[in-house]
Short mmCIF file of C-alpha atoms in Angstrom, two decimals:
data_model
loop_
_atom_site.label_atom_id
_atom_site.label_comp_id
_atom_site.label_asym_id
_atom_site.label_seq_id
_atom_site.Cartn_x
_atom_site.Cartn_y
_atom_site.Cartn_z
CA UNK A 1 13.75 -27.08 -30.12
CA UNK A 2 11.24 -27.79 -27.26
CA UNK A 3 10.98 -31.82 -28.58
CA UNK A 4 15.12 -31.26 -28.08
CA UNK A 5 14.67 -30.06 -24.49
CA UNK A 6 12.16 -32.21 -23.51
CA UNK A 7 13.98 -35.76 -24.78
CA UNK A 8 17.33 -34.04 -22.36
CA UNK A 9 18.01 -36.59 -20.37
CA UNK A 10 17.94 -35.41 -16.10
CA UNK A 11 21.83 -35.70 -15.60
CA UNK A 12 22.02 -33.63 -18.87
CA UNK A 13 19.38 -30.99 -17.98
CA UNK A 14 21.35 -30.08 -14.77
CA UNK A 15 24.50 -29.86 -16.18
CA UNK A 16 23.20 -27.36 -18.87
CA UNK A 17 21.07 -25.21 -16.10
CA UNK A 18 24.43 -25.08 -14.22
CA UNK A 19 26.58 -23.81 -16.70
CA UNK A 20 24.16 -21.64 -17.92
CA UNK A 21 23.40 -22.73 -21.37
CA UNK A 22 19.57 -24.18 -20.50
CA UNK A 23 16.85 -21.68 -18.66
CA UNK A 24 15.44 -23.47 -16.18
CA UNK A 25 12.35 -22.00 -17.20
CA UNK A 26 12.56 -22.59 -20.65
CA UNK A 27 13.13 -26.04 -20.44
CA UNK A 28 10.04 -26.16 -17.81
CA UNK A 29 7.85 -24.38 -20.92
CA UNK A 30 9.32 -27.36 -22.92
CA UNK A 31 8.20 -29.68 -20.54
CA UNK A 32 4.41 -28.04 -19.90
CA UNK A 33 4.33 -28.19 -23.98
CA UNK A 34 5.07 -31.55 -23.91
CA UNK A 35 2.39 -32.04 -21.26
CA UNK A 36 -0.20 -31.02 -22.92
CA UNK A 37 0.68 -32.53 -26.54
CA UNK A 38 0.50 -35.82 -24.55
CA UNK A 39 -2.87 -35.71 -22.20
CA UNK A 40 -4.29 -37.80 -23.99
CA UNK A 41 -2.20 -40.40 -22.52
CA UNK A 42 -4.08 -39.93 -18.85
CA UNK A 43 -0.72 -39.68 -17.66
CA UNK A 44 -0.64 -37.09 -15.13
CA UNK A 45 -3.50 -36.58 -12.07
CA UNK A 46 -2.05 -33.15 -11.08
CA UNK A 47 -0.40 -30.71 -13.03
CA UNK A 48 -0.62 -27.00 -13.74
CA UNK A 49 1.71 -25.77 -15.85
CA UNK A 50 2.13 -22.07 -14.57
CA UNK A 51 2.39 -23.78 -11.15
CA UNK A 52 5.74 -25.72 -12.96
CA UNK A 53 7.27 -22.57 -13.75
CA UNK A 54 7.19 -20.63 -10.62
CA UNK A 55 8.14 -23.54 -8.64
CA UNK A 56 10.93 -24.47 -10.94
CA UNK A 57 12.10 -20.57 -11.10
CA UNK A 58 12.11 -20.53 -7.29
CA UNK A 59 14.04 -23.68 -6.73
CA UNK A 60 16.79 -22.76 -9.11
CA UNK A 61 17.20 -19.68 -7.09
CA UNK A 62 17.23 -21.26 -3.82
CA UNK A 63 19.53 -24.22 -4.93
CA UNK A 64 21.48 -23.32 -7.76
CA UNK A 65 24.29 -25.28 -6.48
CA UNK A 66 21.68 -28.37 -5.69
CA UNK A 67 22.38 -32.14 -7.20
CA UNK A 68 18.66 -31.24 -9.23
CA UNK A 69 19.27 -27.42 -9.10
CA UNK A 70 15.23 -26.86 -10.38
CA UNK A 71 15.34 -30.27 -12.69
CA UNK A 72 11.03 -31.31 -12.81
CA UNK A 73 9.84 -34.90 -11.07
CA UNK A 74 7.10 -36.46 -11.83
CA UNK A 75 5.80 -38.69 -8.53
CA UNK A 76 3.23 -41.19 -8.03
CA UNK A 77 -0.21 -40.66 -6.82
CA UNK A 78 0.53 -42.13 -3.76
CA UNK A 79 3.27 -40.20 -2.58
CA UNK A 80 2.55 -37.71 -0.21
CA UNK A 81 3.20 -33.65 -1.34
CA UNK A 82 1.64 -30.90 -0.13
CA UNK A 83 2.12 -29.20 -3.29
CA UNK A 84 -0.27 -31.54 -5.00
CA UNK A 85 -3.50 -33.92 -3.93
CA UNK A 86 -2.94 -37.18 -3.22
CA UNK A 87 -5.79 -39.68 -3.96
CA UNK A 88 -3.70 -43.09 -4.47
CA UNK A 89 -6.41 -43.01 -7.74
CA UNK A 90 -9.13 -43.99 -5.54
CA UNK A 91 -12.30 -41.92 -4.80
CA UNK A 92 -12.57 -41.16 -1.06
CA UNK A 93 -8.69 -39.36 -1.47
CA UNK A 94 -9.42 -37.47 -4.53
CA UNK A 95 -8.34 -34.03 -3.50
CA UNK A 96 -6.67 -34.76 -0.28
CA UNK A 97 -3.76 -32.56 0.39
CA UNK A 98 -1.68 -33.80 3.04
CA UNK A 99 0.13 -31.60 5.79
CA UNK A 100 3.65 -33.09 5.00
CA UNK A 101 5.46 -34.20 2.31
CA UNK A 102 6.77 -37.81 2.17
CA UNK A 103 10.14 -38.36 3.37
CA UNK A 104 11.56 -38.86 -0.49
CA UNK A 105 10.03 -36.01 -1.60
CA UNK A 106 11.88 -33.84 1.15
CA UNK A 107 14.74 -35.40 -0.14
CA UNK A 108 14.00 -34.10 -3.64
CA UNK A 109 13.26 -30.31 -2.49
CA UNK A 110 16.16 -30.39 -0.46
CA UNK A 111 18.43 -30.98 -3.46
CA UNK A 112 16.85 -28.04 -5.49
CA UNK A 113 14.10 -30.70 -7.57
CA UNK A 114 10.86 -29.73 -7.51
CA UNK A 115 7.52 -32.27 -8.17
CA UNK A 116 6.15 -30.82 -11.16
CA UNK A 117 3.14 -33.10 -11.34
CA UNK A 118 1.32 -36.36 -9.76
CA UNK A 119 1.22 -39.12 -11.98
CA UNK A 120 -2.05 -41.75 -12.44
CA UNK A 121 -1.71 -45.49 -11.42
CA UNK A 122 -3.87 -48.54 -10.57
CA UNK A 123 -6.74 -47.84 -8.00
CA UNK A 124 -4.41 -48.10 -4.19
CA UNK A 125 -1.39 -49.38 -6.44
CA UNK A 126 -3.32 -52.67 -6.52
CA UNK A 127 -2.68 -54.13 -9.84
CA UNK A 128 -0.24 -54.17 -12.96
CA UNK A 129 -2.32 -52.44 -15.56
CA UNK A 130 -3.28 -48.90 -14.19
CA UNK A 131 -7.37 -49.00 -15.80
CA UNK A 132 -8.29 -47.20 -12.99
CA UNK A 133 -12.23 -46.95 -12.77
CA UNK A 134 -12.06 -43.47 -10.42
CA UNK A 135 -9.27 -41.97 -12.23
CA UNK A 136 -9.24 -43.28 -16.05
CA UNK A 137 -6.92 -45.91 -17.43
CA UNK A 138 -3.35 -44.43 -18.31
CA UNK A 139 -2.17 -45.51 -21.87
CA UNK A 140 0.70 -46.72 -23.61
CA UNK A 141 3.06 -43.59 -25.01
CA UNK A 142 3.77 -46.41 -27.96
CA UNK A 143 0.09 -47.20 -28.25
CA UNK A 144 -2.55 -45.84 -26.55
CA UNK A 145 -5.01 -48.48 -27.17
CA UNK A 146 -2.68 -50.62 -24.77
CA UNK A 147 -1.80 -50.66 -20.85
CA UNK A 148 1.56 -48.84 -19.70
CA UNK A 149 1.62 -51.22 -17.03
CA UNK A 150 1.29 -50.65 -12.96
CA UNK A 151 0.76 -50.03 -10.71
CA UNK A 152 3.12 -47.33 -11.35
CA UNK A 153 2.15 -46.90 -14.85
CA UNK A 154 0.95 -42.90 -15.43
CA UNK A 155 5.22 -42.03 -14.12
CA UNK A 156 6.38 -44.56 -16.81
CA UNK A 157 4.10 -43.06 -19.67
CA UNK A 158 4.88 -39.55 -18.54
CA UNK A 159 9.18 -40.60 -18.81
CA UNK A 160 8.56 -42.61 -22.08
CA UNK A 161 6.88 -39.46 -23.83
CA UNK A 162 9.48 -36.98 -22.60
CA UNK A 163 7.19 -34.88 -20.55
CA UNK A 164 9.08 -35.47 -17.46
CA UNK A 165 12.84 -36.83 -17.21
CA UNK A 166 12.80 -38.31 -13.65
CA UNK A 167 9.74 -39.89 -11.83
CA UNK A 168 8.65 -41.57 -8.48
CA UNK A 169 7.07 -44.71 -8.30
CA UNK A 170 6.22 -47.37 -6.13
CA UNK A 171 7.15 -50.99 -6.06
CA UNK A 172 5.51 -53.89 -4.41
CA UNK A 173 5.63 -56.81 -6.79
CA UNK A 174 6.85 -55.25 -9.38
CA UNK A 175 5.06 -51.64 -10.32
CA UNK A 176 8.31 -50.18 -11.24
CA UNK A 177 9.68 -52.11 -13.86
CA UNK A 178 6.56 -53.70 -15.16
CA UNK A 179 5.77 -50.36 -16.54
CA UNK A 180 9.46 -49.85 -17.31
CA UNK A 181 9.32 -52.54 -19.46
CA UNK A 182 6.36 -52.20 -21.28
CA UNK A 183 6.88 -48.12 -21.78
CA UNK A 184 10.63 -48.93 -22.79
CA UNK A 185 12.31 -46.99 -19.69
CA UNK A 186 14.37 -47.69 -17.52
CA UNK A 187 12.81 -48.61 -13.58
CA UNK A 188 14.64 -49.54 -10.10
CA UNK A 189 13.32 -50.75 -7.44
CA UNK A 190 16.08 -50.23 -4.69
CA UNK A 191 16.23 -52.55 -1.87
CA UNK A 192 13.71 -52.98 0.91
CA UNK A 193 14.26 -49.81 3.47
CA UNK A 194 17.34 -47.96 1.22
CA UNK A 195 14.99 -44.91 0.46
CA UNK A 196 12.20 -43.06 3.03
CA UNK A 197 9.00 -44.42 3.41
CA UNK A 198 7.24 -42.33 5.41
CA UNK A 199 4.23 -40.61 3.51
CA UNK A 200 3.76 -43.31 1.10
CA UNK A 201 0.02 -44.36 0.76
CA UNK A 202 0.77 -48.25 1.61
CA UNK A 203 0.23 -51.77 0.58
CA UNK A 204 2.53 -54.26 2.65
CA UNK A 205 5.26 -52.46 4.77
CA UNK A 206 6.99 -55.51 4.28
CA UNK A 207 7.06 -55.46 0.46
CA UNK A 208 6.72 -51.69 0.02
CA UNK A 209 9.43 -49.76 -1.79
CA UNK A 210 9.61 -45.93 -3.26
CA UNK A 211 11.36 -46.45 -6.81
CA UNK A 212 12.50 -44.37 -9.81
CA UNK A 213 12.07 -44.39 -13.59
CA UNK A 214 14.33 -42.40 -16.02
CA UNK A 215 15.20 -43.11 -19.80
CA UNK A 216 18.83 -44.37 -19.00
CA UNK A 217 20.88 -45.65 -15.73
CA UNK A 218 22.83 -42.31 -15.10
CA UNK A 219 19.45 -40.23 -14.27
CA UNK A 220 18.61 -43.66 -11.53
CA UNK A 221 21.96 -43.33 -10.21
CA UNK A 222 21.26 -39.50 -9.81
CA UNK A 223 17.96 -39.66 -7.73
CA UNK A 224 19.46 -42.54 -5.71
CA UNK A 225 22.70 -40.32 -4.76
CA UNK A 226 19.86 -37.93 -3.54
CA UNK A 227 18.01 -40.38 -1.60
CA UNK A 228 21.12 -41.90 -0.22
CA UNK A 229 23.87 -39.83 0.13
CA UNK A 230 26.32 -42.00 -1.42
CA UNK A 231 27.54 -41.59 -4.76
CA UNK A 232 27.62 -43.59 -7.81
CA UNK A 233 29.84 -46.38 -8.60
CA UNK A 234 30.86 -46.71 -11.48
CA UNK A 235 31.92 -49.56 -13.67
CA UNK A 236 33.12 -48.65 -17.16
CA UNK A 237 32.56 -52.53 -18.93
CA UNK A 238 31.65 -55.99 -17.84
CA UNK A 239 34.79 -57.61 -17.99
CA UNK A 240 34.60 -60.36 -14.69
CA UNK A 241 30.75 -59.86 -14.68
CA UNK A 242 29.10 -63.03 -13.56
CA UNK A 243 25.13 -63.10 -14.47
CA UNK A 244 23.19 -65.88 -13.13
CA UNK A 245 20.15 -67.25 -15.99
CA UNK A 246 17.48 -68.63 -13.94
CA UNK A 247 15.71 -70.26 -17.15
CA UNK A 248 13.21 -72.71 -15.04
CA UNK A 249 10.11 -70.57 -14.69
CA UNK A 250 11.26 -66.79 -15.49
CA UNK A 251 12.10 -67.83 -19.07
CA UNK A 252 9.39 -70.42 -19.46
CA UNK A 253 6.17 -69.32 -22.16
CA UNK A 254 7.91 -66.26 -22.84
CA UNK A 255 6.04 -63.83 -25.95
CA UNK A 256 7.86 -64.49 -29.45
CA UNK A 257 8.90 -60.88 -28.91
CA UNK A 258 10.15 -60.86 -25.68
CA UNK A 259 12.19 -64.26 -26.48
CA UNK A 260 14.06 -63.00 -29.29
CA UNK A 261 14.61 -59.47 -27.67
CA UNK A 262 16.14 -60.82 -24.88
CA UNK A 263 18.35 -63.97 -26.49
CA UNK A 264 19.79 -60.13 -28.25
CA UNK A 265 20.02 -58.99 -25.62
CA UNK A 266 21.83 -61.73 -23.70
CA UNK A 267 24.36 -62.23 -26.83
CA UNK A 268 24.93 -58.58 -26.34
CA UNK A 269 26.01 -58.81 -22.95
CA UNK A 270 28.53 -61.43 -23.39
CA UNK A 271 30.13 -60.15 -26.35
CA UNK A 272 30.77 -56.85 -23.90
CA UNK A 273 32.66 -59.60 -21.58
CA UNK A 274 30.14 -60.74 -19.07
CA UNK A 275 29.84 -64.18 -18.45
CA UNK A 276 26.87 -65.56 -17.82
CA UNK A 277 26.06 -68.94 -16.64
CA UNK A 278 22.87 -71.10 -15.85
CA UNK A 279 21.41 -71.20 -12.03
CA UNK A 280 18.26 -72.73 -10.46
CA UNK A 281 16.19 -71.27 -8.26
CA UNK A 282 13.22 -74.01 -8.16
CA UNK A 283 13.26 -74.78 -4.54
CA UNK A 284 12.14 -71.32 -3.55
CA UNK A 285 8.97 -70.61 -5.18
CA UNK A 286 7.06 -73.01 -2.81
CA UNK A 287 8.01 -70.52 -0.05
CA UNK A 288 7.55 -67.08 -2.49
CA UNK A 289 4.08 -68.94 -2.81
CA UNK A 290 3.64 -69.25 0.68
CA UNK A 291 4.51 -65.90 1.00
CA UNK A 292 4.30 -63.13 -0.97
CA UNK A 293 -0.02 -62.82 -2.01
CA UNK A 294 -0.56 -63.56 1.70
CA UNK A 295 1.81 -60.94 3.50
CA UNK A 296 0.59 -58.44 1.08
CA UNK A 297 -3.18 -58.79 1.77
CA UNK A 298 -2.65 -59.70 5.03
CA UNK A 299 -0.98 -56.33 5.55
CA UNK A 300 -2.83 -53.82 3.21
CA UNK A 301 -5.70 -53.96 5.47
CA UNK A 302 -4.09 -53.12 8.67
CA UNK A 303 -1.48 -50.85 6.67
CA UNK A 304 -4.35 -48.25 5.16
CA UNK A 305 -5.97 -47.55 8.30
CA UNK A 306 -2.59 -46.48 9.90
CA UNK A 307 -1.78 -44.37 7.04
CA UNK A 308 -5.00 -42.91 6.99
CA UNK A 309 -4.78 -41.87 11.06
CA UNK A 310 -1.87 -40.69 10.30
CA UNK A 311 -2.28 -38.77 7.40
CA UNK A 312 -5.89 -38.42 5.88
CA UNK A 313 -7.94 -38.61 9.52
CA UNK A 314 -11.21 -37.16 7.97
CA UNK A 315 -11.18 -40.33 5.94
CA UNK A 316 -12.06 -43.33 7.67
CA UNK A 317 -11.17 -46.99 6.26
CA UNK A 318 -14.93 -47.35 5.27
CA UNK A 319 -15.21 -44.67 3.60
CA UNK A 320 -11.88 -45.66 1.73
CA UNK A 321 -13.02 -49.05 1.23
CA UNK A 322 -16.74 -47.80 -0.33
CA UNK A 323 -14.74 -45.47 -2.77
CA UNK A 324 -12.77 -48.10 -4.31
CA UNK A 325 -14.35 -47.90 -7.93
CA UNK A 326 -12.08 -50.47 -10.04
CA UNK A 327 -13.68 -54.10 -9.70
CA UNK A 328 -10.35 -55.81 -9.14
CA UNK A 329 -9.16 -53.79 -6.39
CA UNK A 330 -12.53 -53.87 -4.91
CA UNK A 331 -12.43 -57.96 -4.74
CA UNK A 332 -8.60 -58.08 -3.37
CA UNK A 333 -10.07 -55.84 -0.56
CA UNK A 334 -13.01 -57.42 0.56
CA UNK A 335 -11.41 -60.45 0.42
CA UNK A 336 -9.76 -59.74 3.60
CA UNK A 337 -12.65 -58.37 5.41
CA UNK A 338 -14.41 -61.62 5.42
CA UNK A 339 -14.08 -65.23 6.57
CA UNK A 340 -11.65 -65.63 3.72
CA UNK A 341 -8.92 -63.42 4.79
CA UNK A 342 -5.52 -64.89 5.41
CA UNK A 343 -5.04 -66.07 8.92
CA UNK A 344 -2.62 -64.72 11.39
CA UNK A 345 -0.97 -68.36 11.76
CA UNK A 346 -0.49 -67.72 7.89
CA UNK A 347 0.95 -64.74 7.55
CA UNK A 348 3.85 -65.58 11.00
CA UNK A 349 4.93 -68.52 8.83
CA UNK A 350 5.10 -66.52 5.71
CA UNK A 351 7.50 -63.90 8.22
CA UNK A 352 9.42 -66.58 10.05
CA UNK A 353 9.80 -69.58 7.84
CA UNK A 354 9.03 -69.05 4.10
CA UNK A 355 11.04 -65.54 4.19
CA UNK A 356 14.15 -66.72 5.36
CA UNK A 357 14.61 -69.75 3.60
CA UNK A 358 14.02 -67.91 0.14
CA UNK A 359 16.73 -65.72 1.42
CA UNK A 360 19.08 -68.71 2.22
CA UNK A 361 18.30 -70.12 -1.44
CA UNK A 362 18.82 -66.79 -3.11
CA UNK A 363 22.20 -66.17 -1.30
CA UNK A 364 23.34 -69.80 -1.81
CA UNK A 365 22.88 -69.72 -5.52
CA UNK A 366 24.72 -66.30 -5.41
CA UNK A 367 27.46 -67.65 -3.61
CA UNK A 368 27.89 -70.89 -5.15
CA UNK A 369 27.95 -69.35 -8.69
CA UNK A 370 29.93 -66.03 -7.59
CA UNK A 371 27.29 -63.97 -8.87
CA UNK A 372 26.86 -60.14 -9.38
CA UNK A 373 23.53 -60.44 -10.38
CA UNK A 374 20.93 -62.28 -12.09
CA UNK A 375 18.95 -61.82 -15.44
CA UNK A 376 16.04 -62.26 -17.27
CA UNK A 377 13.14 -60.85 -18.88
CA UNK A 378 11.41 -58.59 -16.90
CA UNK A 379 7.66 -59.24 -18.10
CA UNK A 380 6.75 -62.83 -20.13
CA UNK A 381 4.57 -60.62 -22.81
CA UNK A 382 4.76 -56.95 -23.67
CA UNK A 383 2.13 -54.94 -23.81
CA UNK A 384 -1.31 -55.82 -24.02
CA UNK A 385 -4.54 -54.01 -24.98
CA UNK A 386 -6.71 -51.78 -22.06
CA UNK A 387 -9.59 -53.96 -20.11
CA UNK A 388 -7.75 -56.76 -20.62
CA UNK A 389 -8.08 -56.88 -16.89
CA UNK A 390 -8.42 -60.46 -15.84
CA UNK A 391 -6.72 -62.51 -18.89
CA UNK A 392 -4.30 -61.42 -21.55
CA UNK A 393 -2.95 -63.88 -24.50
CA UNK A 394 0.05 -65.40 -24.26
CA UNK A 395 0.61 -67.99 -27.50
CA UNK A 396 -2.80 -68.52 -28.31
CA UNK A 397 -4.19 -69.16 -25.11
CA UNK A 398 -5.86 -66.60 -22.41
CA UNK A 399 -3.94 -66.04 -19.14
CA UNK A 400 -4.23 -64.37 -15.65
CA UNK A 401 -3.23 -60.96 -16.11
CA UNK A 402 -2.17 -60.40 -12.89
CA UNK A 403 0.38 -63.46 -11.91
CA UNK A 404 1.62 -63.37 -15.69
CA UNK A 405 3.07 -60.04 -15.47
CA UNK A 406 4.17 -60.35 -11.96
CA UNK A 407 5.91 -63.79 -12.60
CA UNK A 408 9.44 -62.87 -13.01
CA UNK A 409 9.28 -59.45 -10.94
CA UNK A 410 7.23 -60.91 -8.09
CA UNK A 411 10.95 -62.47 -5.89
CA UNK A 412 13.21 -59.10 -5.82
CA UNK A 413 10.14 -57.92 -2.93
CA UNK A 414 10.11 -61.09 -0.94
CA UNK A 415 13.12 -60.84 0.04
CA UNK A 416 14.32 -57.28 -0.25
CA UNK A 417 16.45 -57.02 -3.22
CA UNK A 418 16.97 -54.37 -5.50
CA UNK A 419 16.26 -54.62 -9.50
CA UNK A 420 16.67 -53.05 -12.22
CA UNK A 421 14.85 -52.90 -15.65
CA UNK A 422 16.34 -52.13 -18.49
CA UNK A 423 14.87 -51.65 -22.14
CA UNK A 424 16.42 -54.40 -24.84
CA UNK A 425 17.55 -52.13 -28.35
CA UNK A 426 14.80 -52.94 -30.67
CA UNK A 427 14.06 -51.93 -34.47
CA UNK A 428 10.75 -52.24 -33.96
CA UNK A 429 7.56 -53.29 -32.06
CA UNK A 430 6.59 -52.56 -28.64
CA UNK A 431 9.59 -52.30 -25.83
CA UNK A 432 10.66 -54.87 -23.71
CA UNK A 433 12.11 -54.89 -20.66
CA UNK A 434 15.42 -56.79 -19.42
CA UNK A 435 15.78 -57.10 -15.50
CA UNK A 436 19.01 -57.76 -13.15
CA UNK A 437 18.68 -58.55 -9.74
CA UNK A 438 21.14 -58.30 -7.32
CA UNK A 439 21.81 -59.19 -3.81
CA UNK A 440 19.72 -57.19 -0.66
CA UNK A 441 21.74 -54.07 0.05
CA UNK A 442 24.21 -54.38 -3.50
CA UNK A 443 22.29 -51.33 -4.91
CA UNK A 444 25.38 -49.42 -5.60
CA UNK A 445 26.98 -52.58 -7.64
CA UNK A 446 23.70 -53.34 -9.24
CA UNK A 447 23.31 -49.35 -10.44
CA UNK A 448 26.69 -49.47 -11.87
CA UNK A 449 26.78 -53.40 -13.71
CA UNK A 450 23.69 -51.90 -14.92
CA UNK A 451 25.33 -48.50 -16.92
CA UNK A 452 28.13 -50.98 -18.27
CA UNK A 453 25.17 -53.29 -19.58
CA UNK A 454 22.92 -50.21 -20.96
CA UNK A 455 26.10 -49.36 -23.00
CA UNK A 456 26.88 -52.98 -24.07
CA UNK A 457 23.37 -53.36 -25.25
CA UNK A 458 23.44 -50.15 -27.33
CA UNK A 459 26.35 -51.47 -29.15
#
């Protein structure tokens, strides 16, 4: 019965709670169970499990009537609450409280949820495979000798093993659905400004996003009706879909695995009545080049200390940058403390040329093709084994870690569009991930195409 409760899905956990067939408290036992079956997996940072059940007790009472009405979150470590510490997994935060919660997290409380736990990541969010050196690497739910993915990857373990139904994550180049895609969840990173991010321990305000993860579409659509206000749309098929395949570099060197899961996946879709169609979008990755690496470093050094003023004063940005522990994080850093550091001539072209013409070329190739969206795999490889920190195989040869798993997630943030990952149906093997992008600001449209193709690929 508990492994019943805990594999609910969020929209379905409500809707028993409300009727009264599911204890709110019982189903947060089933959760703490679950909790501690899994810790091996490193997945959580914070989490007491008598602390679960109070809070979840007291929130059904004071919002029975509430969109979450007591339904558990899971957020990221770098999401202010002032329930739980938030370190951002590196050492001179570990057991900083803050005095406010971030703004999405309001948003959660307000609508009767309650953040049952903090989840691990990469070191400041600062990578894609979450070995943190402070905090401990989080592992794969499908095999824990391999990453889950980052930077958001200890809230896409904790979904994919059922101890929590909803989670928080961040997005910068793609920390939501990387993870979603090699955990086999579902992850969404909304567009650029559509939730809060005040209270959000940051990279690049530019490329910064709070996102979700869930194991299907209806549970995204739920937290984003709480973060927005607007309800879902909803799209029963995809009859008059049009999907854009941008096969020059986001299907290029793709793993065996990956190739054949999404060519399923793809036949899947069309057979539901979407149509999808070939687009290029070569002449923009000179300019996501040009722009994306640089804004981010240029920012996450000016970005830190504000946050820390702000939120963490006792901490200066020395003594944040002397407690970074994992190597890689440590080297982006002091990278832009030095003579090497992008210039400020660098970053203004990045902002005022290379940014707007990707967004010209993205919106052309929408236009001109009357596109809803665009697909492709959402990671080139699935998952690969922990400390395989600077190269990973990829058919027989060793590859960047980093830029490989970013490829294909890396342009949704450069320009401020939302995606969505989805996980292809396998029989077997490790999960991959699917991803559609849509246009900046088509969240709604995006959310829904994206239940009609979760129920096209099930079929």
């Amino acid at each position: 019965m508990t492994l019943d409760l805990a594999r609910l899905s969020a929209t379905e956990t409500v809707a028993a709670i409300r009727e009264g067939s599911l204890s709110p408290v019982a189903y947060a036992e089933a959760l703490a169970d679950r909790a501690a079956r899994h810790a091996g997996l490193n997945a959580l940072q914070s989490f007491d499990a008598g602390d679960l059940i109070q809070a979840v007790r007291q929130a059904h009472a004071a919002h029975r009537l509430g969109a979450l009405s007591g339904l558990p979150v899971v957020a990221k470590d770098n999401i202010n609450t002032t329930t739980h510490p938030t370190s951002a997994g590196t050492g001179a935060l570990l057991g900083h409280k803050p005095a406010t919660d971030a703004g999405v997290v309001r948003r959660i409380t307000a609508a009767g949820g309650v953040i049952g736990a903090k989840a691990g990541m990469h070191e400041l969010a600062f990578g894609i495979t979450s070995n943190n050196a402070v905090t401990g690497a989080v592992r794969n739910p499908h095999d824990p000798a391999l990453i889950p993915g980052g930077s958001s990857g200890g809230t896409a373990a904790a979904i994919a093993a059922g101890i929590f139904p909803l989670g928080l994550g961040t997005d910068t180049g793609g920390s939501c659905r990387i993870p979603a895609a090699l955990c086999g969840t579902v992850g969404f990173r909304p567009s650029t400004g559509r939730y809060p991010r005040d209270g959000v321990v940051p990279i690049s305000h530019t490329l910064d996003t709070v996102g979700s993860f869930a194991r299907c579409v209806a549970d995204i659509s739920l937290l984003d009706e709480v973060m927005t206000g607007h309800p879902t749309l909803r799209r029963d098929d995809l009859a008059g879909v049009r999907l854009g395949l941008p096969t020059v570099r986001f299907f290029e060197n793709l793993d065996p695995a990956v190739e054949r899961a999404t060519a399923d996946a793809l036949t899947r879709l069309e057979a539901a009545g979407a149509t999808i169609v070939e687009v290029s979008l070569q002449d923009i990755w000179a300019h996501a080049e040009a722009f994306s690496i640089p804004v981010g470093l240029y920012e996450v050094v000016r970005d830190l200390p504000h946050y820390l003023q702000e939120h963490a004063p006792e901490v200066s940005f020395e003594a944040l940058v002397a407690g970074i522990g994992s190597p890689d994080v440590k080297g982006f850093i002091a990278s832009q403390l030095g003579e090497d550091a992008i210039p400020e001539q660098a970053y203004r072209e990045a902002m005022e040329v290379h940014r707007p013409a990707m967004l010209r070329i993205y919106r052309s190739v929408f236009g001109e093709n009357a596109l809803d969206a665009i697909v492709f795999p959402t990671t080139p490889l699935t998952a690969r084994p922990i400390g395989d920190d600077e190269t990973v195989e990829l058919n027989g040869a060793r590859v960047p870690t980093f830029p490989t798993y970013i490829r294909n997630t890396d342009l949704a943030p450069n320009i401020g569009a939302p995606g969505i990952s989805l996980p292809c149906q396998l029989s077997s093997g490790l999960p991959v991930g699917i991803e559609f992008d849509a246009l900046p600001g088509a969240d709604g449209s995006l959310l829904a195409l994206a239940s009609a193709a979760e129920k096209a690929m099930a079929q």
